[in-house]
CSV table of C-alpha atoms in Angstrom, one decimal:
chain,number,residue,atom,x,y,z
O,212,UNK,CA,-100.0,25.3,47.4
O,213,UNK,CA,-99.7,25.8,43.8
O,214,UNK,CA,-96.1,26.0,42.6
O,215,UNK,CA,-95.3,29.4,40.4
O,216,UNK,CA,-91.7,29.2,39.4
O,217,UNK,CA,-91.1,25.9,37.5
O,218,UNK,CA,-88.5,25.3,35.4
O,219,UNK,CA,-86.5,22.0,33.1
O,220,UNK,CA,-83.2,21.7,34.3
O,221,UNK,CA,-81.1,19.3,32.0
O,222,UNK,CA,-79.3,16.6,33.7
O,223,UNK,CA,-75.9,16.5,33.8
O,224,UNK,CA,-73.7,13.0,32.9
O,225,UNK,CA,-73.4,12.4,36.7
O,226,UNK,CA,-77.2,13.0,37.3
O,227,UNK,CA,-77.8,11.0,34.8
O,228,UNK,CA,-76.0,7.8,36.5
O,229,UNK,CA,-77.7,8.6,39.7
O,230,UNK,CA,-80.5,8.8,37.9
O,231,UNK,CA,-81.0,5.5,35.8
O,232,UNK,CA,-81.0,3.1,38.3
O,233,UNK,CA,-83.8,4.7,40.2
O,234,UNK,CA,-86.0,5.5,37.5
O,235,UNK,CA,-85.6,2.2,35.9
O,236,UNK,CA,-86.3,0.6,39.0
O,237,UNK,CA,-89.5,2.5,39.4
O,238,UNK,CA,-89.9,1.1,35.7
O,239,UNK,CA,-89.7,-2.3,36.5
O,240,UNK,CA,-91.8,-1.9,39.3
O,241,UNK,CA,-94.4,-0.8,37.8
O,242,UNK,CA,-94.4,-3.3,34.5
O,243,UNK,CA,-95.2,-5.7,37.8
O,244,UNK,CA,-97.4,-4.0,39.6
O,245,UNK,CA,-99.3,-3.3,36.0
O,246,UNK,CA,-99.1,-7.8,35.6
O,247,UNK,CA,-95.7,-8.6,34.5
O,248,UNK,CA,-93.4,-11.4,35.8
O,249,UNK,CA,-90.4,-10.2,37.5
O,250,UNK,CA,-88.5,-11.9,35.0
O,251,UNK,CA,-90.3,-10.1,31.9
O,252,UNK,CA,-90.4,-7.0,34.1
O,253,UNK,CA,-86.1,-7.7,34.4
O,254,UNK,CA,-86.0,-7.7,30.9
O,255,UNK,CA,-88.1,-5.0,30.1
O,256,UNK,CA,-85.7,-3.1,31.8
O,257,UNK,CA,-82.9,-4.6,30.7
O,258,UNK,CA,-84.1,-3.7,26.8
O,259,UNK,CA,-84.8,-0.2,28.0
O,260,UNK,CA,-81.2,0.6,29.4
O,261,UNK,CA,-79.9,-0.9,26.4
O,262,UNK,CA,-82.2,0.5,24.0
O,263,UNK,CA,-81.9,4.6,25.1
O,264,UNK,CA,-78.6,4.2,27.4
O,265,UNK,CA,-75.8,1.9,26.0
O,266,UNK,CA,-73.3,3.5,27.5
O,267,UNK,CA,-74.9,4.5,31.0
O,268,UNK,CA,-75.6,8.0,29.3
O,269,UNK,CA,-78.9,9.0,27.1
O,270,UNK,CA,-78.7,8.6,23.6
O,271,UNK,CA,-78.4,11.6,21.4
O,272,UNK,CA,-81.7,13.6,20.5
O,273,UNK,CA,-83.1,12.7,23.7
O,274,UNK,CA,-83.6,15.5,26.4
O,275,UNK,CA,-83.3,14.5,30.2
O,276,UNK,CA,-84.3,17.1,32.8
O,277,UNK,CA,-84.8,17.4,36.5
O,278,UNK,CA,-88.0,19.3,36.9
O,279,UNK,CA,-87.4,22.3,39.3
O,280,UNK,CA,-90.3,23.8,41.3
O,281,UNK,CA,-89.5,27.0,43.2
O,282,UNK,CA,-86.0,25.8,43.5
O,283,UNK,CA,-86.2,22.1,44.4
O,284,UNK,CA,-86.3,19.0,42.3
O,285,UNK,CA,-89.6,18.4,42.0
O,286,UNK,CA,-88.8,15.1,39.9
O,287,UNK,CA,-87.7,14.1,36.3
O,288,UNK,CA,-88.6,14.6,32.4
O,289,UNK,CA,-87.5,12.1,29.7
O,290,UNK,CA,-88.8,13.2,26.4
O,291,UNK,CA,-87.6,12.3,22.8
O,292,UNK,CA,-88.3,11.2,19.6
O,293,UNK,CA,-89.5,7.4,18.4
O,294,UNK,CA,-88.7,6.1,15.5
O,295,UNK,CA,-90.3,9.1,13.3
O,296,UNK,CA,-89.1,12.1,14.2
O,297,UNK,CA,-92.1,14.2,14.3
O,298,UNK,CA,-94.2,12.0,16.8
O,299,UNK,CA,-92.2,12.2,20.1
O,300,UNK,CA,-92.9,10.3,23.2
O,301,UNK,CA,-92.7,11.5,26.9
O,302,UNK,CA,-90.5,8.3,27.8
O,303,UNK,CA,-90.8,8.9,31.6
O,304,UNK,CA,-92.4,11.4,34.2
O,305,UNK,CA,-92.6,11.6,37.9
O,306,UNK,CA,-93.0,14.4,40.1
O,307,UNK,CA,-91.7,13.3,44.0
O,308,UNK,CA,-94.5,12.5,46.2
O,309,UNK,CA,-93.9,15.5,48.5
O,310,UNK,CA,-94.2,18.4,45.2
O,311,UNK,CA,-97.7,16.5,43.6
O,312,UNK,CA,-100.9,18.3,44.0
O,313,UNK,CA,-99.5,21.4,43.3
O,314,UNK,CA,-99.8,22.2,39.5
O,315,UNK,CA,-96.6,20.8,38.9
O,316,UNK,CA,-97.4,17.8,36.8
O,317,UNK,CA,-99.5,19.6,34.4
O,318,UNK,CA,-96.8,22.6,34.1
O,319,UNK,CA,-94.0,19.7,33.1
O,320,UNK,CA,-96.3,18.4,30.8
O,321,UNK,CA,-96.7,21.6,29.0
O,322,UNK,CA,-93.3,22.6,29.0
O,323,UNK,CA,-92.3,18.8,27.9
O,324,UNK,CA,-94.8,19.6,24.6
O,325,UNK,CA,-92.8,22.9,23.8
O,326,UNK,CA,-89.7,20.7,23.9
O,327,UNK,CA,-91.0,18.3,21.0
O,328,UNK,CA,-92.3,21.4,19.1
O,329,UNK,CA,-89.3,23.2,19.4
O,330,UNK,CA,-87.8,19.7,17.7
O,331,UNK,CA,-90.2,19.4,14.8
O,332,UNK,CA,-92.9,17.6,16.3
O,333,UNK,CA,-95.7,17.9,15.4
O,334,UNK,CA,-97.8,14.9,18.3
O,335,UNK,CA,-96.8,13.7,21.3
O,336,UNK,CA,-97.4,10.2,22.9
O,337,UNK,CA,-97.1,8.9,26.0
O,338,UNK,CA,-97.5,5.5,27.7
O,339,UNK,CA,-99.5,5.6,31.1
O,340,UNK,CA,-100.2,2.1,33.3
O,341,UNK,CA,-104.0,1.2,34.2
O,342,UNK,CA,-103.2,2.2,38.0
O,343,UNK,CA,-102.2,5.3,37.7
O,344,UNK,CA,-105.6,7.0,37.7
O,345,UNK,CA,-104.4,10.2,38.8
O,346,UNK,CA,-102.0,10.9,35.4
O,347,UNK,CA,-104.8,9.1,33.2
O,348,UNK,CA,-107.1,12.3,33.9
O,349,UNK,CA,-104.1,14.4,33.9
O,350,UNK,CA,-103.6,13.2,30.3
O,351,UNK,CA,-107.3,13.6,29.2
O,352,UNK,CA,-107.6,16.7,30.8
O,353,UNK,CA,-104.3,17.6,28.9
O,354,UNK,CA,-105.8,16.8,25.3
O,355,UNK,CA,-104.3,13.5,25.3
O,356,UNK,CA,-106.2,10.7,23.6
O,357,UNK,CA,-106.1,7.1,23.7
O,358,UNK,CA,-104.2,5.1,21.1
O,359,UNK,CA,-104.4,2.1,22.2
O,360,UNK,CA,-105.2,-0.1,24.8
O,361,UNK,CA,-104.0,-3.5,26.4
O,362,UNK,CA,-106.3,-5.6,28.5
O,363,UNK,CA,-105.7,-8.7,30.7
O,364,UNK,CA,-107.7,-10.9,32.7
O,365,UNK,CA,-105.9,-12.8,36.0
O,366,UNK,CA,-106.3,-16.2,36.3
């Protein structure tokens, strides 16, 4: 079932607190499952909270939005700018397990890129773990290319 009426919804202040601990859960969880130590995964997190939510809310120029499909959040967009203002980063994106498969990825995605334009950017980047095979060809399929690349071996 492809999903027609999609929309970014911004989150409000007490979204937002509902919000952060989940996603940067998720965040830590994956640093983990992607090789990290529970500890550096901790303070990953940790840096990350600090870093883009001092206060428990998002730091100016930063956009957060719940993505709506047909009604329903569908899941969440954090988009904003790094250090140089016209190369902005899609700081986190997840579409709920019950709305993926339907288009609705992709459609964020695009809509997330007329956010940055609309801002002055002029590129987009995005970090994407090893795992996550299905958003990997999302993002090549998308135009996305890859910057750079970290490898590790287990031992």
């Amino acid at each position: 079932m492809v999903t027609n009426d999609l929309s970014l919804v911004p989150k409000s202040v007490e979204q937002t607190a509902e919000w952060l601990p989940i996603a940067m859960s998720a965040y830590e969880q994956a640093r983990i499952a992607a090789g990290d130590t529970p500890e550096a995964a901790a303070i990953a997190r940790h840096a990350s909270e600090e870093q883009f939510f001092p206060d428990g809310t998002l730091i100016d120029g930063h956009f957060l939005f719940t993505i709506v499909a047909d009604g329903d959040d569908a899941g969440w967009l954090w988009i904003g700018p790094s250090s140089d203002a016209s190369s902005w980063w899609v700081w986190d994106i997840r579409v709920h397990e019950a709305f993926r498969r339907r288009g609705i990825g992709r459609a964020a995605m695009l809509l997330a890129e007329d956010v940055a334009r609309s801002q002055g950017a002029t590129s987009v980047r995005l970090n994407v773990f090893a795992d996550n095979e299905g958003a990997i060809r999302l993002y090549d399929e998308l135009g996305y290319e890859t910057a750079s690349m970290h490898k590790q071996k287990r031992l």
